Amino acid sequence: MLYTVLTLFPGISDAYFSNSIMAKALEKGLIGYKAINIRDFATDKHHSCDDAPYGGGAGMLMLAEPLGRALEAAGAVAGRKNRPERRVIYLSPSGKPLDQALARELSEEKELILICGRYEGIDQRIIDIYVDDEISVGDYVLSSGEVAALVLIDATYRLMEQVIKAESLEEESFDSPLLEYPQYTRPVEYASLMVPEVLLSGHHEKIRRWRLEKRVEKTLDLRPDLIRLGEERSLFNEEVRKIIQEKRDERAQSN
C-alpha cells in the first residue's frame, strides 16, 4: 500500500511516518509514503492556495487549480477513473463515516491519495472531477485535514499483513458488535485494586468465558446500539445471546 498525502503542511504527516510501528513498516517495505505539498503547485509569488468563496460567507476555500495540479502530479485521473490502481479520498466532516469495515476495505487498496482540506474546505469541482470517496472520521469538525488523514492511515495500515501480529487483531472492538474486554498486566495489586483472580488461574476456558462476559457487559454499558445492531442482524451465536439476556435480567432485578 502506498499512502500519498496532499497537504499544505507535509511536516505533520512526515513526523507520523517517522515514528513507532509506522516507521518500522516503512523500513521493511510493507507500506510506502510520500507527501505532496500543494503550495508547490501554486503559480503566484505568494504560493496562494486559498481565496474567498463565491456567494459570500465566512472563511476561505482551497483553490481548485493548485490542488488539481497536485492531484495530477500524484497520478490521479480526472473523471473518477482512478481505480483499481489508486483511490482518491477527501477527508471531510460531510463524508461517509469511517468504521472498521471501511478501514478493512481501504487497507486492501494499492494506493490511497488523501486530500487534506483546510479553511472552509475545497472547491467542489475538485470533488466532482477527482474524488472517489468523501470520508469523515467522526461527527465533529477539525481545523486540520491532516489529523483526519492520519486517523484513516492509522486505522488501515495496521490491518495489513505483517505490520501487526495477527493475534493482536483478534477480538478487537468493532471487528464484531462487541467491544474489547478489559486487560491487566503487572503488578497484581495497584492502588488497592487487584487483577481479577480468574486471569491468574491459568484456566483457559474460564478466562475465555470471563472475557466474553466482560465484552458483553462493556458493550451494554457503553454502546448498547452495537448490541441492538448485532441482534437485528443475527450476528451473535447462542452463547453470546444467552449472556446478553443474563446481563439484562441481572440489571432488571437490581433496578
mmCIF file of N, CA and C in Angstrom, residues 111-199:
data_model
loop_
_atom_site.group_PDB
_atom_site.id
_atom_site.type_symbol
_atom_site.label_atom_id
_atom_site.label_comp_id
_atom_site.label_asym_id
_atom_site.label_seq_id
_atom_site.Cartn_x
_atom_site.Cartn_y
_atom_site.Cartn_z
ATOM 1 N N GLU A 111 -3.096 1.927 -3.558
ATOM 2 C CA GLU A 111 -2.667 3.263 -3.183
ATOM 3 C C GLU A 111 -3.863 4.092 -2.762
ATOM 4 N N LEU A 112 -3.672 4.882 -1.710
ATOM 5 C CA LEU A 112 -4.658 5.863 -1.293
ATOM 6 C C LEU A 112 -4.053 7.248 -1.464
ATOM 7 N N ILE A 113 -4.736 8.108 -2.222
ATOM 8 C CA ILE A 113 -4.356 9.502 -2.337
ATOM 9 C C ILE A 113 -5.290 10.284 -1.427
ATOM 10 N N LEU A 114 -4.741 10.897 -0.400
ATOM 11 C CA LEU A 114 -5.544 11.548 0.632
ATOM 12 C C LEU A 114 -5.421 13.061 0.515
ATOM 13 N N ILE A 115 -6.551 13.731 0.335
ATOM 14 C CA ILE A 115 -6.583 15.186 0.245
ATOM 15 C C ILE A 115 -6.895 15.748 1.626
ATOM 16 N N CYS A 116 -5.965 16.538 2.150
ATOM 17 C CA CYS A 116 -6.141 17.149 3.461
ATOM 18 C C CYS A 116 -6.677 18.565 3.286
ATOM 19 N N GLY A 117 -7.920 18.762 3.629
ATOM 20 C CA GLY A 117 -8.524 20.071 3.490
ATOM 21 C C GLY A 117 -8.101 21.025 4.597
ATOM 22 N N ARG A 118 -8.329 22.295 4.351
ATOM 23 C CA ARG A 118 -8.077 23.361 5.338
ATOM 24 C C ARG A 118 -9.146 24.419 5.163
ATOM 25 N N TYR A 119 -9.171 25.382 6.074
ATOM 26 C CA TYR A 119 -10.092 26.508 5.977
ATOM 27 C C TYR A 119 -11.544 26.004 5.931
ATOM 28 N N GLU A 120 -12.322 26.449 4.952
ATOM 29 C CA GLU A 120 -13.713 26.033 4.832
ATOM 30 C C GLU A 120 -13.872 24.817 3.925
ATOM 31 N N GLY A 121 -12.759 24.253 3.475
ATOM 32 C CA GLY A 121 -12.822 23.076 2.618
ATOM 33 C C GLY A 121 -12.196 23.336 1.257
ATOM 34 N N ILE A 122 -12.613 22.575 0.248
ATOM 35 C CA ILE A 122 -12.039 22.682 -1.088
ATOM 36 C C ILE A 122 -13.132 22.967 -2.109
ATOM 37 N N ASP A 123 -12.710 23.460 -3.258
ATOM 38 C CA ASP A 123 -13.630 23.755 -4.359
ATOM 39 C C ASP A 123 -14.352 22.466 -4.785
ATOM 40 N N GLN A 124 -15.676 22.536 -4.868
ATOM 41 C CA GLN A 124 -16.492 21.365 -5.200
ATOM 42 C C GLN A 124 -16.074 20.705 -6.501
ATOM 43 N N ARG A 125 -15.539 21.478 -7.437
ATOM 44 C CA ARG A 125 -15.169 20.910 -8.729
ATOM 45 C C ARG A 125 -14.050 19.886 -8.618
ATOM 46 N N ILE A 126 -13.181 20.048 -7.625
ATOM 47 C CA ILE A 126 -12.147 19.034 -7.384
ATOM 48 C C ILE A 126 -12.800 17.725 -6.970
ATOM 49 N N ILE A 127 -13.798 17.820 -6.115
ATOM 50 C CA ILE A 127 -14.525 16.615 -5.683
ATOM 51 C C ILE A 127 -15.225 15.965 -6.873
ATOM 52 N N ASP A 128 -15.872 16.776 -7.686
ATOM 53 C CA ASP A 128 -16.615 16.252 -8.831
ATOM 54 C C ASP A 128 -15.699 15.566 -9.840
ATOM 55 N N ILE A 129 -14.495 16.095 -10.015
ATOM 56 C CA ILE A 129 -13.617 15.598 -11.076
ATOM 57 C C ILE A 129 -12.729 14.443 -10.611
ATOM 58 N N TYR A 130 -12.200 14.531 -9.394
ATOM 59 C CA TYR A 130 -11.141 13.596 -8.995
ATOM 60 C C TYR A 130 -11.491 12.621 -7.869
ATOM 61 N N VAL A 131 -12.364 13.034 -6.956
ATOM 62 C CA VAL A 131 -12.508 12.306 -5.693
ATOM 63 C C VAL A 131 -13.399 11.069 -5.845
ATOM 64 N N ASP A 132 -12.889 9.938 -5.359
ATOM 65 C CA ASP A 132 -13.665 8.691 -5.349
ATOM 66 C C ASP A 132 -14.548 8.591 -4.115
ATOM 67 N N ASP A 133 -14.031 9.066 -2.969
ATOM 68 C CA ASP A 133 -14.774 8.950 -1.711
ATOM 69 C C ASP A 133 -14.542 10.184 -0.852
ATOM 70 N N GLU A 134 -15.627 10.679 -0.269
ATOM 71 C CA GLU A 134 -15.515 11.636 0.827
ATOM 72 C C GLU A 134 -15.727 10.843 2.115
ATOM 73 N N ILE A 135 -14.777 10.956 3.041
ATOM 74 C CA ILE A 135 -14.830 10.149 4.268
ATOM 75 C C ILE A 135 -14.672 11.049 5.490
ATOM 76 N N SER A 136 -15.520 10.811 6.489
ATOM 77 C CA SER A 136 -15.468 11.534 7.756
ATOM 78 C C SER A 136 -14.955 10.615 8.853
ATOM 79 N N VAL A 137 -14.114 11.140 9.737
ATOM 80 C CA VAL A 137 -13.611 10.340 10.858
ATOM 81 C C VAL A 137 -14.463 10.522 12.108
ATOM 82 N N GLY A 138 -15.540 11.285 12.014
ATOM 83 C CA GLY A 138 -16.432 11.437 13.160
ATOM 84 C C GLY A 138 -17.352 12.623 12.998
ATOM 85 N N ASP A 139 -18.365 12.666 13.829
ATOM 86 C CA ASP A 139 -19.355 13.738 13.756
ATOM 87 C C ASP A 139 -18.887 14.955 14.545
ATOM 88 N N TYR A 140 -17.806 15.540 14.062
ATOM 89 C CA TYR A 140 -17.251 16.758 14.642
ATOM 90 C C TYR A 140 -16.412 17.409 13.559
ATOM 91 N N VAL A 141 -15.992 18.648 13.784
ATOM 92 C CA VAL A 141 -15.232 19.384 12.771
ATOM 93 C C VAL A 141 -13.812 19.622 13.268
ATOM 94 N N LEU A 142 -12.832 19.337 12.408
ATOM 95 C CA LEU A 142 -11.423 19.587 12.713
ATOM 96 C C LEU A 142 -10.924 20.759 11.879
ATOM 97 N N SER A 143 -9.936 21.463 12.392
ATOM 98 C CA SER A 143 -9.330 22.534 11.599
ATOM 99 C C SER A 143 -8.266 21.980 10.664
ATOM 100 N N SER A 144 -7.877 20.725 10.875
ATOM 101 C CA SER A 144 -6.781 20.138 10.120
ATOM 102 C C SER A 144 -7.201 18.853 9.419
ATOM 103 N N GLY A 145 -7.210 18.877 8.098
ATOM 104 C CA GLY A 145 -7.465 17.641 7.357
ATOM 105 C C GLY A 145 -6.349 16.641 7.541
ATOM 106 N N GLU A 146 -5.164 17.120 7.922
ATOM 107 C CA GLU A 146 -4.038 16.222 8.161
ATOM 108 C C GLU A 146 -4.329 15.271 9.321
ATOM 109 N N VAL A 147 -4.926 15.797 10.375
ATOM 110 C CA VAL A 147 -5.269 14.953 11.529
ATOM 111 C C VAL A 147 -6.247 13.859 11.113
ATOM 112 N N ALA A 148 -7.258 14.231 10.327
ATOM 113 C CA ALA A 148 -8.224 13.241 9.851
ATOM 114 C C ALA A 148 -7.553 12.196 8.970
ATOM 115 N N ALA A 149 -6.637 12.642 8.099
ATOM 116 C CA ALA A 149 -5.934 11.701 7.225
ATOM 117 C C ALA A 149 -5.118 10.709 8.045
ATOM 118 N N LEU A 150 -4.480 11.179 9.112
ATOM 119 C CA LEU A 150 -3.677 10.286 9.950
ATOM 120 C C LEU A 150 -4.546 9.268 10.678
ATOM 121 N N VAL A 151 -5.762 9.671 11.049
ATOM 122 C CA VAL A 151 -6.691 8.704 11.657
ATOM 123 C C VAL A 151 -6.990 7.590 10.659
ATOM 124 N N LEU A 152 -7.303 7.962 9.434
ATOM 125 C CA LEU A 152 -7.604 6.964 8.403
ATOM 126 C C LEU A 152 -6.391 6.072 8.130
ATOM 127 N N ILE A 153 -5.223 6.674 8.052
ATOM 128 C CA ILE A 153 -3.997 5.894 7.809
ATOM 129 C C ILE A 153 -3.765 4.911 8.940
ATOM 130 N N ASP A 154 -3.901 5.374 10.170
ATOM 131 C CA ASP A 154 -3.650 4.501 11.320
ATOM 132 C C ASP A 154 -4.646 3.348 11.381
ATOM 133 N N ALA A 155 -5.890 3.634 11.013
ATOM 134 C CA ALA A 155 -6.925 2.592 11.046
ATOM 135 C C ALA A 155 -6.714 1.538 9.972
ATOM 136 N N THR A 156 -6.007 1.882 8.880
ATOM 137 C CA THR A 156 -5.869 0.954 7.753
ATOM 138 C C THR A 156 -4.538 0.222 7.721
ATOM 139 N N TYR A 157 -3.430 0.927 8.008
ATOM 140 C CA TYR A 157 -2.128 0.277 7.818
ATOM 141 C C TYR A 157 -1.926 -0.879 8.788
ATOM 142 N N ARG A 158 -2.523 -0.788 9.985
ATOM 143 C CA ARG A 158 -2.344 -1.822 10.993
ATOM 144 C C ARG A 158 -3.046 -3.128 10.613
ATOM 145 N N LEU A 159 -3.947 -3.052 9.615
ATOM 146 C CA LEU A 159 -4.665 -4.244 9.179
ATOM 147 C C LEU A 159 -3.924 -5.008 8.080
ATOM 148 N N MET A 160 -2.838 -4.432 7.594
ATOM 149 C CA MET A 160 -2.097 -5.084 6.513
ATOM 150 C C MET A 160 -1.226 -6.214 7.064
ATOM 151 N N GLU A 161 -1.014 -7.200 6.233
ATOM 152 C CA GLU A 161 -0.228 -8.364 6.633
ATOM 153 C C GLU A 161 1.155 -7.969 7.109
ATOM 154 N N GLN A 162 1.590 -8.575 8.198
ATOM 155 C CA GLN A 162 2.930 -8.458 8.765
ATOM 156 C C GLN A 162 3.201 -7.143 9.492
ATOM 157 N N VAL A 163 2.277 -6.183 9.436
ATOM 158 C CA VAL A 163 2.504 -4.935 10.160
ATOM 159 C C VAL A 163 2.339 -5.168 11.656
ATOM 160 N N ILE A 164 1.262 -5.836 12.044
ATOM 161 C CA ILE A 164 0.999 -6.199 13.430
ATOM 162 C C ILE A 164 0.679 -7.689 13.467
ATOM 163 N N LYS A 165 1.107 -8.366 14.518
ATOM 164 C CA LYS A 165 0.835 -9.795 14.636
ATOM 165 C C LYS A 165 -0.662 -10.059 14.539
ATOM 166 N N ALA A 166 -1.016 -11.085 13.786
ATOM 167 C CA ALA A 166 -2.431 -11.379 13.536
ATOM 168 C C ALA A 166 -3.209 -11.581 14.826
ATOM 169 N N GLU A 167 -2.587 -12.222 15.841
ATOM 170 C CA GLU A 167 -3.307 -12.491 17.081
ATOM 171 C C GLU A 167 -3.637 -11.211 17.843
ATOM 172 N N SER A 168 -2.864 -10.140 17.594
ATOM 173 C CA SER A 168 -3.140 -8.868 18.257
ATOM 174 C C SER A 168 -4.411 -8.216 17.728
ATOM 175 N N LEU A 169 -4.832 -8.624 16.539
ATOM 176 C CA LEU A 169 -6.026 -8.048 15.927
ATOM 177 C C LEU A 169 -7.294 -8.818 16.279
ATOM 178 N N GLU A 170 -7.120 -9.979 16.898
ATOM 179 C CA GLU A 170 -8.279 -10.803 17.230
ATOM 180 C C GLU A 170 -9.061 -10.183 18.388
ATOM 181 N N GLU A 171 -10.355 -10.277 18.336
ATOM 182 C CA GLU A 171 -11.262 -9.832 19.386
ATOM 183 C C GLU A 171 -11.158 -8.342 19.677
ATOM 184 N N GLU A 172 -10.729 -7.556 18.688
ATOM 185 C CA GLU A 172 -10.684 -6.115 18.888
ATOM 186 C C GLU A 172 -12.089 -5.531 18.820
ATOM 187 N N SER A 173 -12.246 -4.374 19.459
ATOM 188 C CA SER A 173 -13.512 -3.666 19.350
ATOM 189 C C SER A 173 -13.804 -3.365 17.890
ATOM 190 N N PHE A 174 -15.067 -3.517 17.506
ATOM 191 C CA PHE A 174 -15.593 -3.192 16.181
ATOM 192 C C PHE A 174 -15.282 -4.224 15.111
ATOM 193 N N ASP A 175 -14.471 -5.265 15.414
ATOM 194 C CA ASP A 175 -14.373 -6.367 14.472
ATOM 195 C C ASP A 175 -15.581 -7.280 14.635
ATOM 196 N N SER A 176 -16.308 -7.098 15.714
ATOM 197 C CA SER A 176 -17.614 -7.728 15.917
ATOM 198 C C SER A 176 -18.457 -6.682 16.631
ATOM 199 N N PRO A 177 -19.748 -6.931 16.850
ATOM 200 C CA PRO A 177 -20.568 -5.926 17.531
ATOM 201 C C PRO A 177 -20.291 -5.832 19.035
ATOM 202 N N LEU A 178 -19.209 -6.454 19.526
ATOM 203 C CA LEU A 178 -18.852 -6.371 20.942
ATOM 204 C C LEU A 178 -17.545 -5.606 21.110
ATOM 205 N N LEU A 179 -17.471 -4.778 22.146
ATOM 206 C CA LEU A 179 -16.239 -4.073 22.455
ATOM 207 C C LEU A 179 -15.222 -5.029 23.074
ATOM 208 N N GLU A 180 -13.979 -4.589 23.133
ATOM 209 C CA GLU A 180 -12.922 -5.435 23.681
ATOM 210 C C GLU A 180 -13.044 -5.522 25.202
ATOM 211 N N TYR A 181 -12.612 -6.667 25.766
ATOM 212 C CA TYR A 181 -12.661 -6.884 27.213
ATOM 213 C C TYR A 181 -11.561 -6.075 27.921
ATOM 214 N N PRO A 182 -11.708 -5.800 29.238
ATOM 215 C CA PRO A 182 -10.666 -5.118 29.992
ATOM 216 C C PRO A 182 -9.412 -5.982 30.099
ATOM 217 N N GLN A 183 -8.255 -5.342 30.136
ATOM 218 C CA GLN A 183 -6.998 -6.078 30.211
ATOM 219 C C GLN A 183 -6.142 -5.573 31.366
ATOM 220 N N TYR A 184 -5.265 -6.430 31.875
ATOM 221 C CA TYR A 184 -4.439 -6.128 33.044
ATOM 222 C C TYR A 184 -3.020 -6.652 32.836
ATOM 223 N N THR A 185 -2.056 -6.004 33.482
ATOM 224 C CA THR A 185 -0.682 -6.506 33.499
ATOM 225 C C THR A 185 -0.089 -6.246 34.886
ATOM 226 N N ARG A 186 1.204 -6.433 35.060
ATOM 227 C CA ARG A 186 1.838 -6.266 36.370
ATOM 228 C C ARG A 186 1.752 -4.820 36.847
ATOM 229 N N PRO A 187 1.661 -4.647 38.198
ATOM 230 C CA PRO A 187 1.647 -5.632 39.277
ATOM 231 C C PRO A 187 0.251 -6.202 39.511
ATOM 232 N N VAL A 188 0.176 -7.235 40.329
ATOM 233 C CA VAL A 188 -1.115 -7.852 40.631
ATOM 234 C C VAL A 188 -2.006 -6.884 41.405
ATOM 235 N N GLU A 189 -1.380 -6.066 42.274
ATOM 236 C CA GLU A 189 -2.143 -5.067 43.027
ATOM 237 C C GLU A 189 -1.635 -3.682 42.691
ATOM 238 N N TYR A 190 -2.552 -2.780 42.374
ATOM 239 C CA TYR A 190 -2.204 -1.390 42.099
ATOM 240 C C TYR A 190 -3.270 -0.488 42.691
ATOM 241 N N ALA A 191 -2.838 0.471 43.528
ATOM 242 C CA ALA A 191 -3.759 1.414 44.176
ATOM 243 C C ALA A 191 -4.907 0.683 44.868
ATOM 244 N N SER A 192 -4.555 -0.408 45.534
ATOM 245 C CA SER A 192 -5.512 -1.252 46.276
ATOM 246 C C SER A 192 -6.484 -2.004 45.377
ATOM 247 N N LEU A 193 -6.264 -1.967 44.067
ATOM 248 C CA LEU A 193 -7.106 -2.725 43.139
ATOM 249 C C LEU A 193 -6.345 -3.949 42.660
ATOM 250 N N MET A 194 -7.037 -5.089 42.645
ATOM 251 C CA MET A 194 -6.400 -6.357 42.293
ATOM 252 C C MET A 194 -6.769 -6.774 40.862
ATOM 253 N N VAL A 195 -5.859 -7.489 40.218
ATOM 254 C CA VAL A 195 -6.167 -8.142 38.953
ATOM 255 C C VAL A 195 -7.230 -9.207 39.225
ATOM 256 N N PRO A 196 -8.282 -9.310 38.420
ATOM 257 C CA PRO A 196 -9.292 -10.352 38.642
ATOM 258 C C PRO A 196 -8.662 -11.732 38.775
ATOM 259 N N GLU A 197 -9.085 -12.450 39.780
ATOM 260 C CA GLU A 197 -8.475 -13.734 40.130
ATOM 261 C C GLU A 197 -8.503 -14.731 38.981
ATOM 262 N N VAL A 198 -9.557 -14.693 38.183
ATOM 263 C CA VAL A 198 -9.682 -15.663 37.101
ATOM 264 C C VAL A 198 -8.518 -15.545 36.116
ATOM 265 N N LEU A 199 -7.993 -14.323 35.924
ATOM 266 C CA LEU A 199 -6.897 -14.134 34.966
ATOM 267 C C LEU A 199 -5.583 -14.706 35.473
#
